[in-house]
């Protein structure tokens, strides 16, 4: 299969729509929103889009801080990590991304978990 995950996610405009839907999910979630209460949404949006573009083999190189540095001090537990994954799945559902494609993206994000929780 020569088509990249980035293409399956409908490229740059698809990632922009996905991250906008993800931000909506976060904004409406009592369990998670407080983490982002003082964050710059535009910066998060740009960084998260570029990071997803990079991990899905798109034409981007994420040059932001690494996952450990960004999430250090947040003390994210497994339940909250899992909730954020759920919010991302909700966003992918809302965007009509096929189940198989959803799972491919989740499989690329799952290995990052130890860099994000208990920091
Ligand atoms: C696989 C899961 C995750 C990935 C790939 C990820 C990735 C990222 C990236 C790329 C950014 C930086 C955007 C930028 O400024 O360049 C970011 C920021 C952030 N992440 Fe995560 N994240 C994940 C899970 C989580 C979880 C579970 C939480 C909280 C429960 C969280 C909370 C935050 C917050 C609050 C920021 C903004 C920090 C700031 O204001 O500068 N993240 N994340």
PDB file of C-alpha atoms and ligand atoms in Angstrom:
ATOM      1  CA  UNK A   1       0.000   0.000   0.000  1.00  0.00           C
ATOM      2  CA  UNK A   2       1.801   3.091  -1.250  1.00  0.00           C
ATOM      3  CA  UNK A   3      -0.615   5.696   0.113  1.00  0.00           C
ATOM      4  CA  UNK A   4       0.595   7.305   3.310  1.00  0.00           C
ATOM      5  CA  UNK A   5      -1.387   7.626   6.489  1.00  0.00           C
ATOM      6  CA  UNK A   6      -1.192  11.400   5.917  1.00  0.00           C
ATOM      7  CA  UNK A   7      -3.109  10.952   2.651  1.00  0.00           C
ATOM      8  CA  UNK A   8      -5.653   8.693   4.370  1.00  0.00           C
ATOM      9  CA  UNK A   9      -6.219  11.507   6.856  1.00  0.00           C
ATOM     10  CA  UNK A  10      -6.971  13.814   3.898  1.00  0.00           C
ATOM     11  CA  UNK A  11      -3.694  15.698   4.029  1.00  0.00           C
ATOM     12  CA  UNK A  12      -3.137  19.117   5.506  1.00  0.00           C
ATOM     13  CA  UNK A  13      -6.747  20.306   5.295  1.00  0.00           C
ATOM     14  CA  UNK A  14      -7.956  17.018   6.786  1.00  0.00           C
ATOM     15  CA  UNK A  15      -5.539  17.391   9.714  1.00  0.00           C
ATOM     16  CA  UNK A  16      -6.658  20.989  10.241  1.00  0.00           C
ATOM     17  CA  UNK A  17     -10.305  19.891  10.427  1.00  0.00           C
ATOM     18  CA  UNK A  18      -9.399  16.974  12.693  1.00  0.00           C
ATOM     19  CA  UNK A  19      -7.458  19.143  15.139  1.00  0.00           C
ATOM     20  CA  UNK A  20     -10.230  21.752  15.173  1.00  0.00           C
ATOM     21  CA  UNK A  21     -12.701  18.985  16.092  1.00  0.00           C
ATOM     22  CA  UNK A  22     -10.256  17.706  18.733  1.00  0.00           C
ATOM     23  CA  UNK A  23      -9.967  21.191  20.266  1.00  0.00           C
ATOM     24  CA  UNK A  24     -13.788  21.378  20.401  1.00  0.00           C
ATOM     25  CA  UNK A  25     -13.851  18.045  22.222  1.00  0.00           C
ATOM     26  CA  UNK A  26     -11.241  19.246  24.735  1.00  0.00           C
ATOM     27  CA  UNK A  27     -13.060  22.537  25.261  1.00  0.00           C
ATOM     28  CA  UNK A  28     -16.235  20.663  26.177  1.00  0.00           C
ATOM     29  CA  UNK A  29     -14.646  18.123  28.489  1.00  0.00           C
ATOM     30  CA  UNK A  30     -14.669  18.801  32.235  1.00  0.00           C
ATOM     31  CA  UNK A  31     -12.098  16.093  32.950  1.00  0.00           C
ATOM     32  CA  UNK A  32      -9.502  17.501  30.530  1.00  0.00           C
ATOM     33  CA  UNK A  33     -10.155  21.170  29.843  1.00  0.00           C
ATOM     34  CA  UNK A  34      -8.382  22.420  32.970  1.00  0.00           C
ATOM     35  CA  UNK A  35      -5.027  21.262  31.595  1.00  0.00           C
ATOM     36  CA  UNK A  36      -5.441  23.677  28.693  1.00  0.00           C
ATOM     37  CA  UNK A  37      -7.001  26.567  30.600  1.00  0.00           C
ATOM     38  CA  UNK A  38      -3.843  28.701  30.317  1.00  0.00           C
ATOM     39  CA  UNK A  39      -2.655  27.411  26.937  1.00  0.00           C
ATOM     40  CA  UNK A  40      -2.394  29.435  23.755  1.00  0.00           C
ATOM     41  CA  UNK A  41      -4.933  27.638  21.553  1.00  0.00           C
ATOM     42  CA  UNK A  42      -3.468  28.874  18.253  1.00  0.00           C
ATOM     43  CA  UNK A  43      -0.010  27.654  19.191  1.00  0.00           C
ATOM     44  CA  UNK A  44      -1.345  24.298  20.384  1.00  0.00           C
ATOM     45  CA  UNK A  45      -3.356  23.957  17.151  1.00  0.00           C
ATOM     46  CA  UNK A  46      -0.331  24.654  14.928  1.00  0.00           C
ATOM     47  CA  UNK A  47       1.984  22.412  16.932  1.00  0.00           C
ATOM     48  CA  UNK A  48      -0.483  19.537  17.144  1.00  0.00           C
ATOM     49  CA  UNK A  49      -1.254  19.693  13.400  1.00  0.00           C
ATOM     50  CA  UNK A  50       2.450  19.666  12.525  1.00  0.00           C
ATOM     51  CA  UNK A  51       3.132  16.825  14.961  1.00  0.00           C
ATOM     52  CA  UNK A  52       0.296  14.721  13.457  1.00  0.00           C
ATOM     53  CA  UNK A  53       1.544  15.547   9.947  1.00  0.00           C
ATOM     54  CA  UNK A  54       5.009  14.335  10.959  1.00  0.00           C
ATOM     55  CA  UNK A  55       3.853  11.091  12.642  1.00  0.00           C
ATOM     56  CA  UNK A  56       1.570  10.257   9.695  1.00  0.00           C
ATOM     57  CA  UNK A  57       4.517  10.571   7.236  1.00  0.00           C
ATOM     58  CA  UNK A  58       3.307  13.853   5.794  1.00  0.00           C
ATOM     59  CA  UNK A  59       5.600  16.574   4.435  1.00  0.00           C
ATOM     60  CA  UNK A  60       6.225  18.228   7.807  1.00  0.00           C
ATOM     61  CA  UNK A  61       8.903  18.110  10.428  1.00  0.00           C
ATOM     62  CA  UNK A  62       7.708  18.863  13.938  1.00  0.00           C
ATOM     63  CA  UNK A  63      10.293  21.179  15.475  1.00  0.00           C
ATOM     64  CA  UNK A  64       8.539  21.979  18.729  1.00  0.00           C
ATOM     65  CA  UNK A  65       9.664  20.828  22.123  1.00  0.00           C
ATOM     66  CA  UNK A  66       9.746  17.065  22.641  1.00  0.00           C
ATOM     67  CA  UNK A  67       6.837  15.224  24.248  1.00  0.00           C
ATOM     68  CA  UNK A  68       8.592  14.840  27.617  1.00  0.00           C
ATOM     69  CA  UNK A  69       9.463  18.529  27.948  1.00  0.00           C
ATOM     70  CA  UNK A  70       5.996  19.715  26.903  1.00  0.00           C
ATOM     71  CA  UNK A  71       4.117  17.493  29.338  1.00  0.00           C
ATOM     72  CA  UNK A  72       6.507  17.674  32.302  1.00  0.00           C
ATOM     73  CA  UNK A  73       4.830  19.188  35.349  1.00  0.00           C
ATOM     74  CA  UNK A  74       1.311  18.303  34.154  1.00  0.00           C
ATOM     75  CA  UNK A  75       1.231  15.080  36.185  1.00  0.00           C
ATOM     76  CA  UNK A  76      -1.047  13.385  33.661  1.00  0.00           C
ATOM     77  CA  UNK A  77      -2.345  10.017  34.894  1.00  0.00           C
ATOM     78  CA  UNK A  78      -3.434   7.036  32.783  1.00  0.00           C
ATOM     79  CA  UNK A  79      -7.131   7.820  33.094  1.00  0.00           C
ATOM     80  CA  UNK A  80      -6.623  11.326  31.726  1.00  0.00           C
ATOM     81  CA  UNK A  81      -4.323  10.050  28.987  1.00  0.00           C
ATOM     82  CA  UNK A  82      -6.999   7.530  27.992  1.00  0.00           C
ATOM     83  CA  UNK A  83      -9.655  10.259  28.056  1.00  0.00           C
ATOM     84  CA  UNK A  84      -7.620  12.407  25.643  1.00  0.00           C
ATOM     85  CA  UNK A  85      -7.313   9.408  23.313  1.00  0.00           C
ATOM     86  CA  UNK A  86     -11.092   9.033  23.544  1.00  0.00           C
ATOM     87  CA  UNK A  87     -11.545  12.713  22.634  1.00  0.00           C
ATOM     88  CA  UNK A  88      -9.273  12.223  19.623  1.00  0.00           C
ATOM     89  CA  UNK A  89     -11.361   9.208  18.580  1.00  0.00           C
ATOM     90  CA  UNK A  90     -14.540  11.308  18.943  1.00  0.00           C
ATOM     91  CA  UNK A  91     -12.951  13.938  16.693  1.00  0.00           C
ATOM     92  CA  UNK A  92     -11.973  11.300  14.098  1.00  0.00           C
ATOM     93  CA  UNK A  93     -15.531   9.921  14.205  1.00  0.00           C
ATOM     94  CA  UNK A  94     -16.937  13.431  13.730  1.00  0.00           C
ATOM     95  CA  UNK A  95     -14.681  13.840  10.685  1.00  0.00           C
ATOM     96  CA  UNK A  96     -15.795  10.514   9.217  1.00  0.00           C
ATOM     97  CA  UNK A  97     -12.310   8.997   9.302  1.00  0.00           C
ATOM     98  CA  UNK A  98     -12.555   5.245   8.676  1.00  0.00           C
ATOM     99  CA  UNK A  99     -12.025   2.910  11.623  1.00  0.00           C
ATOM    100  CA  UNK A 100      -8.951   1.323  10.014  1.00  0.00           C
ATOM    101  CA  UNK A 101      -7.332   4.732   9.531  1.00  0.00           C
ATOM    102  CA  UNK A 102      -8.227   5.733  13.094  1.00  0.00           C
ATOM    103  CA  UNK A 103      -6.454   2.660  14.389  1.00  0.00           C
ATOM    104  CA  UNK A 104      -3.345   3.339  12.324  1.00  0.00           C
ATOM    105  CA  UNK A 105      -3.013   6.815  13.804  1.00  0.00           C
ATOM    106  CA  UNK A 106      -3.671   5.576  17.341  1.00  0.00           C
ATOM    107  CA  UNK A 107      -1.003   2.891  16.874  1.00  0.00           C
ATOM    108  CA  UNK A 108       1.539   5.618  16.093  1.00  0.00           C
ATOM    109  CA  UNK A 109       0.574   7.719  19.103  1.00  0.00           C
ATOM    110  CA  UNK A 110       0.375   4.879  21.645  1.00  0.00           C
ATOM    111  CA  UNK A 111       4.185   4.482  21.948  1.00  0.00           C
ATOM    112  CA  UNK A 112       4.388   8.123  23.104  1.00  0.00           C
ATOM    113  CA  UNK A 113       2.383   7.376  26.235  1.00  0.00           C
ATOM    114  CA  UNK A 114       5.389   6.823  28.547  1.00  0.00           C
ATOM    115  CA  UNK A 115       6.778  10.211  27.434  1.00  0.00           C
ATOM    116  CA  UNK A 116       3.535  11.926  28.486  1.00  0.00           C
ATOM    117  CA  UNK A 117       2.169  10.311  31.656  1.00  0.00           C
ATOM    118  CA  UNK A 118       3.529  10.629  35.210  1.00  0.00           C
ATOM    119  CA  UNK A 119       5.805  13.547  34.312  1.00  0.00           C
TER     120      UNK A 119
HETATM  121  C1  LIG B   1      -0.391  10.732  22.465  1.00  0.00           C
HETATM  122  C2  LIG B   1      -0.908  11.736  23.170  1.00  0.00           C
HETATM  123  C3  LIG B   1      -0.432  13.169  23.052  1.00  0.00           C
HETATM  124  C4  LIG B   1       0.275  13.785  22.078  1.00  0.00           C
HETATM  125  C5  LIG B   1       0.818  13.186  20.778  1.00  0.00           C
HETATM  126  C6  LIG B   1       0.449  15.167  22.477  1.00  0.00           C
HETATM  127  C7  LIG B   1       1.110  16.117  21.726  1.00  0.00           C
HETATM  128  C8  LIG B   1       1.225  17.448  22.066  1.00  0.00           C
HETATM  129  C9  LIG B   1       1.902  18.433  21.265  1.00  0.00           C
HETATM  130  C10 LIG B   1       2.578  18.165  19.923  1.00  0.00           C
HETATM  131  C11 LIG B   1       1.806  19.600  21.922  1.00  0.00           C
HETATM  132  C12 LIG B   1       2.496  20.915  21.578  1.00  0.00           C
HETATM  133  C13 LIG B   1       1.903  21.826  20.633  1.00  0.00           C
HETATM  134  C14 LIG B   1       2.915  22.951  20.517  1.00  0.00           C
HETATM  135  O1  LIG B   1       2.869  23.882  21.336  1.00  0.00           O
HETATM  136  O2  LIG B   1       3.785  22.875  19.635  1.00  0.00           O
HETATM  137  C15 LIG B   1       1.065  19.362  23.135  1.00  0.00           C
HETATM  138  C16 LIG B   1       0.748  20.322  24.066  1.00  0.00           C
HETATM  139  C17 LIG B   1      -0.051  20.101  25.164  1.00  0.00           C
HETATM  140  N1  LIG B   1      -0.510  18.895  25.617  1.00  0.00           N
HETATM  141 FE1  LIG B   1      -0.254  17.123  24.719  1.00  0.00          FE
HETATM  142  N2  LIG B   1      -0.151  15.354  23.684  1.00  0.00           N
HETATM  143  C18 LIG B   1      -0.706  14.163  24.076  1.00  0.00           C
HETATM  144  C19 LIG B   1      -1.405  13.918  25.235  1.00  0.00           C
HETATM  145  C20 LIG B   1      -1.762  14.874  26.155  1.00  0.00           C
HETATM  146  C21 LIG B   1      -2.575  14.623  27.329  1.00  0.00           C
HETATM  147  C22 LIG B   1      -3.105  13.254  27.737  1.00  0.00           C
HETATM  148  C23 LIG B   1      -2.744  15.832  27.950  1.00  0.00           C
HETATM  149  C24 LIG B   1      -3.508  16.179  29.207  1.00  0.00           C
HETATM  150  C25 LIG B   1      -4.359  15.371  29.803  1.00  0.00           C
HETATM  151  C26 LIG B   1      -2.007  16.821  27.177  1.00  0.00           C
HETATM  152  C27 LIG B   1      -1.924  18.157  27.489  1.00  0.00           C
HETATM  153  C28 LIG B   1      -1.260  19.111  26.739  1.00  0.00           C
HETATM  154  C29 LIG B   1      -1.288  20.540  27.047  1.00  0.00           C
HETATM  155  C30 LIG B   1      -2.017  21.219  28.206  1.00  0.00           C
HETATM  156  C31 LIG B   1      -0.527  21.169  26.048  1.00  0.00           C
HETATM  157  C32 LIG B   1      -0.290  22.668  25.881  1.00  0.00           C
HETATM  158  C33 LIG B   1       0.911  23.100  26.623  1.00  0.00           C
HETATM  159  C34 LIG B   1       1.109  24.599  26.476  1.00  0.00           C
HETATM  160  O3  LIG B   1       0.204  25.359  26.826  1.00  0.00           O
HETATM  161  O4  LIG B   1       2.167  25.001  25.972  1.00  0.00           O
HETATM  162  N3  LIG B   1      -1.426  16.203  26.107  1.00  0.00           N
HETATM  163  N4  LIG B   1       0.743  18.042  23.198  1.00  0.00           N
END
